[in-house]
Structure formats: C-alpha cells, structure tokens
Backbone as a printed PyTorch tensor [residue, N CA C, xyz], in Angstrom:
tensor([[[ 75.3680, -25.0980, 183.1030],
         [ 75.8690, -24.9470, 184.4560],
         [ 75.6750, -23.4960, 184.8960]],

        [[ 75.1280, -23.3070, 186.0750],
         [ 74.8990, -21.9590, 186.5910],
         [ 75.9600, -21.6170, 187.6270]],

        [[ 76.4350, -20.3990, 187.5680],
         [ 77.3950, -19.9560, 188.5740],
         [ 76.7430, -18.8970, 189.4310]],

        [[ 77.0860, -18.9000, 190.6850],
         [ 76.5640, -17.8860, 191.6000],
         [ 77.4850, -16.6850, 191.5850]],

        [[ 76.9180, -15.5570, 191.3790],
         [ 77.6600, -14.3080, 191.3950],
         [ 77.5930, -13.7400, 192.8070]],

        [[ 78.7490, -13.3480, 193.3620],
         [ 78.7860, -12.8020, 194.7220],
         [ 77.8490, -11.6150, 194.8630]],

        [[ 77.7990, -10.7570, 193.8490],
         [ 76.9430,  -9.5730, 193.9170],
         [ 75.4820,  -9.9640, 194.0770]],

        [[ 75.0920, -11.0870, 193.4750],
         [ 73.7040, -11.5270, 193.6030],
         [ 73.3970, -11.9830, 195.0250]],

        [[ 74.3960, -12.4990, 195.7390],
         [ 74.1410, -12.9970, 197.0860],
         [ 74.0800, -11.8890, 198.1170]],

        [[ 74.7270, -10.7460, 197.8540],
         [ 74.7010,  -9.6660, 198.8240],
         [ 73.7820,  -8.5250, 198.4530]],

        [[ 73.3190,  -8.4840, 197.2520],
         [ 72.4070,  -7.4290, 196.8320],
         [ 70.9830,  -7.8470, 197.1710]],

        [[ 70.2690,  -7.0260, 197.9250],
         [ 68.9110,  -7.4180, 198.2990],
         [ 67.9950,  -7.4720, 197.0840]],

        [[ 67.1650,  -8.4890, 197.0410],
         [ 66.1650,  -8.5460, 195.9860],
         [ 65.1190,  -7.4740, 196.2700]],

        [[ 64.2590,  -7.2160, 195.3110],
         [ 63.2690,  -6.1540, 195.5110],
         [ 62.3440,  -6.4810, 196.6770]],

        [[ 62.0250,  -7.7620, 196.8860],
         [ 61.1500,  -8.1080, 198.0080],
         [ 61.8750,  -7.9600, 199.3450]],

        [[ 63.1690,  -8.3300, 199.3940],
         [ 63.9370,  -8.1780, 200.6280],
         [ 64.1880,  -6.7140, 200.9340]],

        [[ 64.4900,  -5.9310, 199.8980],
         [ 64.7740,  -4.5140, 200.0990],
         [ 63.5330,  -3.7600, 200.5620]],

        [[ 62.3650,  -4.2360, 200.1880],
         [ 61.1470,  -3.5210, 200.5650],
         [ 60.8860,  -3.5810, 202.0620]],

        [[ 61.4560,  -4.5700, 202.7640],
         [ 61.2570,  -4.6250, 204.2110],
         [ 62.1800,  -3.6840, 204.9600]],

        [[ 63.1520,  -3.0950, 204.2740],
         [ 64.0990,  -2.1750, 204.8840],
         [ 63.9050,  -0.7730, 204.3310]],

        [[ 64.2830,   0.2000, 205.1280],
         [ 64.3150,   1.5970, 204.6940],
         [ 65.5820,   2.2180, 205.2440]],

        [[ 66.0710,   3.2790, 204.5890],
         [ 67.1880,   4.0270, 205.1520],
         [ 66.7680,   4.5520, 206.5190]],

        [[ 67.6820,   4.5070, 207.4690],
         [ 67.3910,   4.9550, 208.8300],
         [ 68.4350,   5.9700, 209.2690]],

        [[ 67.9980,   7.0550, 209.8690],
         [ 68.9070,   8.0540, 210.4150],
         [ 69.2500,   7.6860, 211.8530]],

        [[ 70.5570,   7.7420, 212.1570],
         [ 71.0520,   7.3820, 213.4860],
         [ 71.9880,   8.4900, 213.9530]],

        [[ 71.9920,   8.7890, 215.2490],
         [ 72.9240,   9.7550, 215.8240],
         [ 74.1790,   9.0300, 216.2920]],

        [[ 75.3310,   9.5170, 215.8710],
         [ 76.6110,   8.9450, 216.2720],
         [ 76.8330,   9.2260, 217.7580]],

        [[ 77.2680,   8.2080, 218.5140],
         [ 77.4850,   8.3930, 219.9500],
         [ 78.7580,   9.1770, 220.2510]],

        [[ 79.6490,   9.3040, 219.2640],
         [ 80.8930,  10.0450, 219.4890],
         [ 80.7720,  11.5170, 219.1060]],

        [[ 80.2870,  11.7890, 217.8970],
         [ 80.2670,  13.1790, 217.4140],
         [ 78.8670,  13.7960, 217.4020]],

        [[ 77.8480,  13.0120, 217.6970],
         [ 76.4490,  13.4620, 217.7480],
         [ 75.9270,  13.9520, 216.4010]],

        [[ 76.6020,  13.5960, 215.3180],
         [ 76.1150,  13.9300, 213.9820],
         [ 75.2100,  12.8030, 213.4910]],

        [[ 74.2090,  13.1760, 212.7190],
         [ 73.3010,  12.1870, 212.1730],
         [ 73.9410,  11.5410, 210.9440]],

        [[ 73.7950,  10.2070, 210.8290],
         [ 74.2670,   9.5030, 209.6390],
         [ 73.1960,   8.5260, 209.1940]],

        [[ 73.2860,   8.0830, 207.9460],
         [ 72.2660,   7.2110, 207.3700],
         [ 72.7620,   5.7690, 207.3730]],

        [[ 71.9450,   4.8860, 207.9200],
         [ 72.1710,   3.4500, 207.8350],
         [ 71.3440,   2.9920, 206.6390]],

        [[ 72.0170,   2.7130, 205.5370],
         [ 71.3300,   2.4890, 204.2630],
         [ 70.6530,   1.1240, 204.1900]],

        [[ 69.7910,   0.9760, 203.1950],
         [ 69.1000,  -0.2790, 202.9480],
         [ 70.1110,  -1.4020, 202.7420]],

        [[ 71.1380,  -1.1480, 201.9530],
         [ 72.1610,  -2.1630, 201.6970],
         [ 72.9000,  -2.5710, 202.9560]],

        [[ 73.2360,  -1.5980, 203.7930],
         [ 73.9190,  -1.8930, 205.0550],
         [ 73.0130,  -2.6880, 205.9960]],

        [[ 71.7440,  -2.3410, 206.0140],
         [ 70.7930,  -3.0590, 206.8710],
         [ 70.6100,  -4.4950, 206.3920]],

        [[ 70.5370,  -4.6670, 205.0830],
         [ 70.3960,  -6.0120, 204.5210],
         [ 71.6320,  -6.8490, 204.8480]],

        [[ 72.8190,  -6.2660, 204.6830],
         [ 74.0590,  -6.9610, 205.0100],
         [ 74.0750,  -7.3610, 206.4830]],

        [[ 73.6210,  -6.4640, 207.3620],
         [ 73.5670,  -6.7640, 208.7970],
         [ 72.6500,  -7.9450, 209.0640]],

        [[ 71.5370,  -7.9910, 208.3610],
         [ 70.5840,  -9.0850, 208.5750],
         [ 71.1670, -10.4190, 208.1170]],

        [[ 71.7460, -10.4820, 206.9300],
         [ 72.2690, -11.7630, 206.4480],
         [ 73.5290, -12.1740, 207.1940]],

        [[ 74.1910, -11.2160, 207.8620],
         [ 75.3840, -11.5220, 208.6540],
         [ 75.0510, -11.7870, 210.1160]],

        [[ 73.7580, -11.7430, 210.4450],
         [ 73.2750, -11.9670, 211.8120],
         [ 73.7560, -10.9250, 212.8130]],

        [[ 73.9850,  -9.6870, 212.3560],
         [ 74.2910,  -8.6020, 213.2830],
         [ 72.9670,  -8.1360, 213.8610]],

        [[ 72.8530,  -8.1380, 215.1700],
         [ 71.5790,  -7.8080, 215.8240],
         [ 71.4760,  -6.3400, 216.2240]],

        [[ 72.6080,  -5.6510, 216.3580],
         [ 72.6110,  -4.2900, 216.8750],
         [ 72.9690,  -3.3130, 215.7580]],

        [[ 72.1990,  -2.2440, 215.5810],
         [ 72.5380,  -1.2510, 214.5530],
         [ 73.8340,  -0.5190, 214.9140]],

        [[ 74.4720,   0.1100, 213.9330],
         [ 75.7140,   0.8260, 214.2200],
         [ 75.4790,   1.9770, 215.1920]],

        [[ 76.5180,   2.3090, 215.9650],
         [ 76.4340,   3.4020, 216.9300],
         [ 77.2790,   4.5880, 216.5030]],

        [[ 78.2440,   4.3380, 215.5980],
         [ 79.1680,   5.3870, 215.1850],
         [ 79.1020,   5.5860, 213.6760]],

        [[ 79.2800,   6.8340, 213.2520],
         [ 79.3340,   7.1410, 211.8280],
         [ 80.6450,   6.6060, 211.2460]],

        [[ 80.7430,   6.5500, 209.9400],
         [ 81.9450,   6.0090, 209.2930],
         [ 83.1880,   6.8110, 209.6410]],

        [[ 83.0630,   8.1180, 209.7680],
         [ 84.2210,   8.9490, 210.1050],
         [ 84.7510,   8.6070, 211.4970]],

        [[ 83.8620,   8.4650, 212.4690],
         [ 84.2860,   8.1490, 213.8360],
         [ 84.7830,   6.7100, 213.9380]],

        [[ 84.1760,   5.7950, 213.1790],
         [ 84.6350,   4.4100, 213.1840],
         [ 86.0650,   4.3020, 212.6840]],

        [[ 86.4440,   5.1810, 211.7410],
         [ 87.7690,   5.1400, 211.1600],
         [ 88.8470,   5.7560, 212.0260]],

        [[ 88.4630,   6.4790, 213.0590],
         [ 89.4440,   7.1310, 213.9310],
         [ 89.9240,   6.1700, 215.0110]],

        [[ 91.1140,   6.4580, 215.5230],
         [ 91.6460,   5.6710, 216.6320],
         [ 90.8170,   5.9740, 217.8800]],

        [[ 90.4720,   4.9500, 218.6480],
         [ 89.6580,   5.2030, 219.8410],
         [ 90.4330,   6.0170, 220.8770]],

        [[ 89.7220,   6.8050, 221.6730],
         [ 90.3960,   7.5790, 222.7170],
         [ 91.0040,   6.6390, 223.7490]],

        [[ 92.0930,   7.0430, 224.4020],
         [ 92.7200,   6.1650, 225.3910],
         [ 91.7810,   5.9240, 226.5710]],

        [[ 91.7990,   4.7060, 227.0570],
         [ 90.9590,   4.3710, 228.2090],
         [ 91.6770,   4.7850, 229.4820]],

        [[ 90.9320,   5.3140, 230.4010],
         [ 91.5520,   5.6750, 231.6790],
         [ 91.7480,   4.4040, 232.4900]],

        [[ 92.7550,   4.4180, 233.3210],
         [ 93.0220,   3.2520, 234.1620],
         [ 91.9550,   3.1970, 235.2420]],

        [[ 91.2290,   2.1210, 235.2460],
         [ 90.1720,   1.9700, 236.2410],
         [ 90.7000,   1.1740, 237.4220]],

        [[ 90.5600,   1.7180, 238.5820],
         [ 91.0090,   1.0190, 239.7910],
         [ 89.9660,  -0.0170, 240.1890]],

        [[ 90.4410,  -1.1650, 240.5720],
         [ 89.5260,  -2.1790, 241.0850],
         [ 89.9540,  -2.5450, 242.5060]],

        [[ 89.0880,  -3.1960, 243.2140],
         [ 89.3690,  -3.4900, 244.6210],
         [ 90.5260,  -4.4690, 244.7950]],

        [[ 90.8090,  -5.3120, 243.8080],
         [ 91.8810,  -6.2970, 243.9330],
         [ 93.1800,  -5.8490, 243.2630]],

        [[ 93.2180,  -4.6700, 242.7290],
         [ 94.3990,  -4.2290, 241.9910],
         [ 95.6050,  -4.1800, 242.9150]],

        [[ 96.6420,  -4.9510, 242.5640],
         [ 97.8430,  -4.9550, 243.3490],
         [ 97.8080,  -5.8250, 244.5880]],

        [[ 96.7100,  -6.5150, 244.8020],
         [ 96.5760,  -7.3700, 245.9910],
         [ 96.6220,  -8.8350, 245.5610]],

        [[ 97.0800,  -9.6820, 246.4260],
         [ 97.0810, -11.1110, 246.1620],
         [ 95.6470, -11.6320, 246.2800]],

        [[ 95.3360, -12.6230, 245.4400],
         [ 93.9990, -13.2040, 245.4710],
         [ 93.7840, -13.9610, 246.7700]],

        [[ 92.6180, -13.7780, 247.3440],
         [ 92.2900, -14.4800, 248.5950],
         [ 91.9400, -15.9210, 248.2570]],

        [[ 92.3720, -16.8020, 249.1200],
         [ 91.9310, -18.0950, 248.7810],
         [ 92.4600, -19.2700, 249.3040]]])
C-alpha cells in the first residue's frame, strides 16, 4: 500500500521546478525588492493563483493603513425609485 506524503504533493518535481525561476518584485507599499521564490511560484500555480504577490512578507504582516471615508453621490440620501 502506498501513502501520499503531503510534502511530495507541494514540492515541485525537477521538471516542474525547471519552468519556474526566482523573480524579483518591488513591494507596492515600501518599494523594497523581494524575491518570489520557485516554491512560492509553484504553490501559486497549483493553487490557481493568477496574480503574483504585490507586497513583501514584512508589509503583508502589518495592519493595513486606515481607509479614508470616500464620499459618494448617494451618501445620506434616500434611494430614488
């Protein structure tokens, strides 16, 4: 009887890993360059994530800045109808 090891399912094989390379990305928050590793890219592919990361791990771990209140044309008004 064969058992599947979780590590085998998430670790890229040599053929799968060869299609990926480490990629340098600029964080949109701190503008520092960070590396999107082969393992992270492989995980993104098998998880069907289509968009590469935009923030470094340090910025991802921080609390997001407060959003400013955006005024809209219907704010405080009854809906027309």
